Backbone as a ProteinNet text record, in pm:
[ID]
protein_1_A
[PRIMARY]
EVQLVESGGGLVQPGGSLKVSCAASGFIFSDYAMNWVRQAPGKGLEWVSGINAPGVQYYADSVNHRAIISRDNAKNTLYLQLNDLRPEDTAMYYCAKGRTAFSVYDREPRGQGTRVTVSL
[TERTIARY]
8130.8	8218.4	8351.2	8355.8	8498.4	8577.3	8719.3	8820.2	8948.1	9052.1	9146.9	9275.4	9361.1	9517.4	9662.7	9694.8	9839.6	9955.1	10043.2	10169.7	10307.9	10387.1	10532.2	10602.3	10560.2	10623.5	10769.8	10808.1	10953.8	11089.1	11192.6	11267.9	11358.7	11392.7	11507.8	11564.9	11723.9	11769.6	11752.5	11810	11758.6	11882.7	11778.9	11791.5	11776.7	11695.2	11686.3	11509.5	11476.5	11341.5	11229.5	11109.3	11024	10904.7	10834.3	10694.9	10637.2	10521.3	10368	10301.2	10188.3	10078.1	9978.8	9839.1	9703	9640.6	9614.2	9512.4	9359.4	9252.8	9132.4	9053.1	8922.6	8819.6	8677	8596.5	8441.2	8384.5	8425	8376.1	8465.4	8388.6	8435.1	8575.7	8692.3	8813	8813.6	8818	8845.9	8754.4	8664.7	8545.5	8560.5	8670.8	8733	8856.4	8862.8	8962.1	9008.7	9190.4	9208.1	9350.8	9383	9450.2	9530.2	9641.4	9739.3	9766.6	9779.3	9755.7	9862.8	9908.5	9997.6	9991.1	10026.8	10058.7	10188.8	10263.6	10394.8	10343.9	10462.5	10459	10391.7	10309.1	10284.9	10216.1	10180.2	10130.7	9995.9	9938.5	9804.2	9813.9	9719.9	9687.1	9699.4	9809.7	9873.8	9839.9	9820.7	9751.4	9884.3	9899.7	10035.1	9985.2	9918.3	9896.3	9742.6	9687.1	9585.5	9593.9	9536.4	9478.6	9363.7	9333.4	9192.4	9129.6	9012.5	9006.7	9049.4	9056.1	9108.1	9266.3	9307.9	9477.4	9548.8	9518.1	9582	9618.6	9724	9816.5	9844.2	9812.9	9804	9913.6	10010.4	10118.5	10097.8	10133.4	10137.8	10308.8	10291	10453.3	10561.1	10536.4	10606.2	10698.9	10615.4	10668.6	10704.6	10645.9	10629.1	10799.6	10794.4	10922.4	11007.8	10923.4	10993	10897.4	10837.8	10695.1	10601	10602.3	10524.4	10361.3	10272.4	10141	10111.5	10054.8	9991.9	9903	9819.9	9710.7	9726.6	9691.7	9647.8	9539.7	9425.2	9302.6	9241.2	9363.4	9298	9337.8	9418.1	9464.4	9388.5	9319.1	9236.8	9374.2	9476	9573.3	9662.2	9662	9698.8	9866.6	9917.5	10072.2	10146.7	10242.5	10280.5	10455.4	10525.8	10665.5	10744.9	10833.2	10841.7	10989.9	11094.4	11188.6	11267.4	11424.7	11497.1	11435.7	11401.5	11323.2	11398.9	11338.3	11424.3	11370.1	11415.7	11387.7	11188.8	11205.6	11076.9	10979.9	10982.9	10893.7	10816.2	10886.3	10883.9	10731.2	10652.6	10483	10412.9	10308.1	10207.4	10175.9	10187.8	10089.3	9981.7	9870.3	9750.4	9665.1	9606.4	9522.1	9404.2	9338.4	9213.3	9113.7	8998.9	8903	8846.9	8848.1	8772.8	8604.6	8541.2	8421.1	8329.8	8398.6	8357.2	8513.4	8500.4	8621.4	8701.8	8705.5	8777.7	8816.4	8758.3	8793.2	8944.6	9030.9	9139.7	9228.3	9130.9	9184.5	9088.2	9017.1	8966.1	9068.6	9007.7	9128.9	9029.6	8914.5	8807.2	8747.4	8667.5	8768.5	8910.6	8964.7	9135	9170.9	9271.3	9301.1	9368.1	9457.2	9522.6	9639.1	9693.3	9839.9	9946.1	10010.7	10128.5	10289.8	10385.7	10469.6	10576	10619.6	10772.5	10843.6	10953.6	11062.4	11164.4	11217.4	11337.4	11426.9	11529.3	11619	11770.8	11876.3	11992.2	12025.8
11332.5	11359.1	11306.3	11212.1	11144.7	11261.8	11234.8	11310.8	11273.1	11261	11192.6	11288.1	11290.6	11413.5	11345.1	11326	11274.7	11336.9	11331.2	11357.7	11299.3	11344.9	11277.8	11267.9	11276.1	11296.7	11390.8	11337.3	11438.2	11418	11428.5	11430.4	11300.8	11198.3	11077.7	11051.2	11001.1	10961.6	10788.9	10734.3	10607.1	10504.2	10417.2	10360.1	10420.2	10495.2	10543.9	10498.3	10574.4	10528	10668	10636.5	10731.5	10668.7	10709	10680.9	10835.8	10770.1	10868.5	10828.2	10901	10918.4	10954.1	10904	10968	10976.5	11104.6	11080.5	11105.8	11012.8	11024.3	11097.1	11128.7	11142.4	11161.6	11131.8	11152.9	11004.7	10945.4	10764.3	10690.8	10572.3	10469.5	10425.5	10471.2	10451	10258.3	10242	10110	10000	10041.8	9934	9916.9	9976.4	10000.5	9960.6	9879.7	9859.5	9995.1	10010.8	10125.2	10091.2	10182.7	10146.4	10250	10239.3	10339.1	10331.7	10421.6	10431.1	10515.4	10518.3	10612.3	10633.7	10787.5	10804.2	10895.9	10798.8	10860.8	10988	11072.2	11188.1	11101.5	11131.2	11097.4	10957.8	10889	10796.8	10762	10649.2	10615.2	10584.2	10576.2	10565.6	10361.9	10370	10209.2	10211.1	10137.1	10052.6	10020	10047.2	9995.2	9907	9915.9	9831.4	9877.9	9745.4	9777.6	9694.1	9746.6	9650.4	9631.3	9542.7	9533	9543.3	9592.5	9638.3	9521.1	9381.1	9295.9	9329.8	9378.1	9364.9	9315.1	9263.3	9147.4	9246.9	9219.5	9322.4	9297.9	9357.9	9353.6	9407.7	9360.8	9432.7	9461.4	9557.2	9527.2	9430.9	9409.9	9302.8	9433.2	9516.2	9637.1	9708.9	9682	9716.3	9621	9474.3	9374.3	9330.6	9345.4	9332.8	9476.8	9593.3	9682.8	9767	9766	9867.1	9783.4	9863.3	9811.8	9902.2	9870.3	9932	9893.3	10021.4	9941	10097.7	10048.4	10158.8	10146.1	10241.6	10284.3	10357.1	10238.2	10306.9	10395.9	10381.2	10491.1	10623	10639.6	10785.6	10801.8	10712.7	10723.9	10731.9	10676.4	10700.1	10594.6	10592.5	10496.8	10484.8	10412.9	10454.2	10371.8	10413.9	10343.2	10388.4	10263.7	10263.6	10242.3	10296.7	10267.1	10260	10099.8	10116.7	10056.6	10107.9	10057.8	10158.6	10265	10349.3	10369.8	10325.8	10344.3	10449.2	10531.4	10640.5	10626.5	10490.5	10466.3	10460.4	10474.2	10492.8	10654.3	10740.8	10849.7	10888.2	10932.5	10963	11030.8	11084.9	11109.9	10989.8	10998.6	10879.2	10944.5	10835.4	10893.6	10773.5	10829.7	10694.9	10704.9	10582.8	10543.9	10479.8	10512.8	10426.7	10319.5	10219.7	10092.5	10128.6	10063.6	10058.2	9935.2	9855.1	9753.2	9748	9645	9590	9534.2	9456.1	9399.8	9453	9566.9	9612.7	9663.4	9632.5	9639.7	9681.8	9711.6	9754.1	9856.2	9930.6	10081.7	10160.2	10289.8	10353.6	10489.7	10509.6	10636.9	10569.6	10695.8	10861.8	10835.5	10948.3	10942.9	11104.8	11119.3	11250	11284	11467.6	11529.5	11471.9	11385.7	11321	11407.3	11299	11340.3	11329.9	11403.8	11391.4	11298.1	11183.5	11128.7	11109.1	11190.3	11207.2	11150.3	11016.3	10961.8	10987.9	11048.6	11136.7	11157.1	11148.5	11185	11350.6
9591.7	9483.1	9490.7	9396	9407.3	9398.5	9444.5	9451.7	9459.2	9374	9366.5	9326.5	9431.7	9415.9	9437.2	9305.2	9300.8	9346	9414.1	9441.9	9433.6	9456.9	9472.2	9341.5	9236.3	9074.3	9074.7	9024.6	9021.6	8885.1	8911.9	8808.1	8877.8	8793	8882.8	8790.1	8818.1	8738.4	8718	8586.1	8589.6	8712	8752.2	8835.5	8990.6	8965.9	9124.8	9169.2	9226	9310.8	9356.1	9336.2	9377.8	9398.9	9500.2	9567.6	9551.5	9468.9	9444.6	9517.5	9562.6	9651.5	9571.9	9629.5	9580.5	9677.8	9725.1	9864.4	9800.9	9852.8	9767.5	9879.7	9845.7	9892.6	9849.4	9885.4	9886.3	9803.5	9888.6	9871	9966.3	10024.2	10144.8	10078.8	10087.6	10015.9	10008.3	10123.5	10177.7	10106.8	10064.8	9955.2	9809.7	9818.7	9621.2	9596.6	9517.2	9422.7	9356.6	9389	9337.8	9233	9174.4	9059.3	9000	8960	8865.2	8739.3	8634.3	8516.1	8486	8357.1	8325.1	8185.7	8122.7	7959.3	7961.8	7901.4	7845.7	7744.2	7734.6	7592.2	7487.8	7432	7289.6	7301.2	7394.3	7369.9	7447.5	7442.6	7501.2	7685.2	7708.1	7863.9	7890.9	7994.7	7998.2	8132.7	8180.7	8296.7	8380.7	8479.9	8534.8	8666.3	8753.8	8856.8	8920.2	9003.5	9079.8	9181.8	9307.2	9437.7	9454.6	9499.1	9541.5	9656.5	9718.3	9815.3	9975.4	9943.6	10010.9	10024.5	9917.2	9948.9	9834.8	9722.9	9617.8	9535.9	9492.4	9383.2	9292.7	9150.7	9059.5	8984	8863.7	8774.4	8648.1	8584.4	8412.9	8396.8	8325.1	8271.8	8271.4	8200.5	8218.5	8328.9	8474	8586.3	8695.6	8650.1	8748.9	8821.2	8935.7	8997.9	9018.9	9005	8979.7	9079	9082.7	9173.2	9263.1	9375.4	9476.7	9463.1	9469.4	9497.4	9635	9695.9	9843.5	9883.6	9985.4	10045	10191.8	10240.6	10371.5	10352.2	10447.2	10442.9	10556.3	10636.4	10747.3	10702.1	10604.7	10597.3	10441.3	10388.2	10225.4	10123.7	10155.5	10008.6	9993	9877.6	9778.8	9710.9	9733.8	9698.6	9581.5	9537.5	9426	9448.8	9491.9	9486.5	9347.2	9320.1	9173.7	9182.6	9205.4	9194.5	9032.9	9056.4	8924.9	8798.8	8805.9	8720.7	8578.7	8456.3	8316.9	8240.2	8153.8	8087.7	8025.9	7975	7914.3	8036.3	8147.3	8278.4	8266.7	8232.7	8191.3	8156.2	8234.6	8223.8	8347.3	8289.6	8391.7	8454.4	8588.4	8662.5	8714.6	8697.6	8760.9	8842.5	8958.4	9015.9	8982.3	8949.1	8932.5	9056	9009	9149.1	9070.9	9116.2	9060.7	9056.8	9004.1	9013.5	9112.7	9136	9272.2	9317.2	9466.8	9519.9	9431.8	9369.2	9268.3	9125.9	9092.1	8955.2	8980.6	8920.1	8952.5	8796	8689.1	8577.2	8530	8604	8579	8551.7	8463	8436.7	8475.9	8496.5	8531.8	8673.6	8737	8749.6	8807.4	8739.4	8782.8	8817.8	8869.1	8952.2	8808	8859.2	8784.3	8733.5	8807.4	8754.5	8859.6	8866.9	8878.1	8776.6	8720.3	8647.4	8693	8648.8	8651.9	8531.9	8578.5	8449.2	8488	8387.7	8432.9	8323.5	8375	8269.2	8370.6	8303.1	8383.1	8389.7
[MASK]
++++++++++++++++++++++++++++++++++++++++++++++++++++++++++++++++++++++++++++++++++++++++++++++++++++++++++++++++++++++++

């Protein structure tokens, strides 16, 4: 059974940084692309970033140059470093497993999420 557990969210001031993590289990982590998606209050799900099995990274325009996605295959863990945070980055952040090694836009299955709030 695929399990994805996000952590690391919190309250951050505008301009600050935060690193969220996703611990994965139930599948061979290194064989699959992994993605981050988010849902802001009252809005739909938005794809944020993806990393394929070989490690190539992809970013949405909304976070490009402000986010870094990475993976530690030895620890079965996915990360998202968010810099220069803005109030519009406030959302629940979910990690999602790709269907294949190159499925960097998949949104399911995903974990329960970790909340990031950007505010003074």
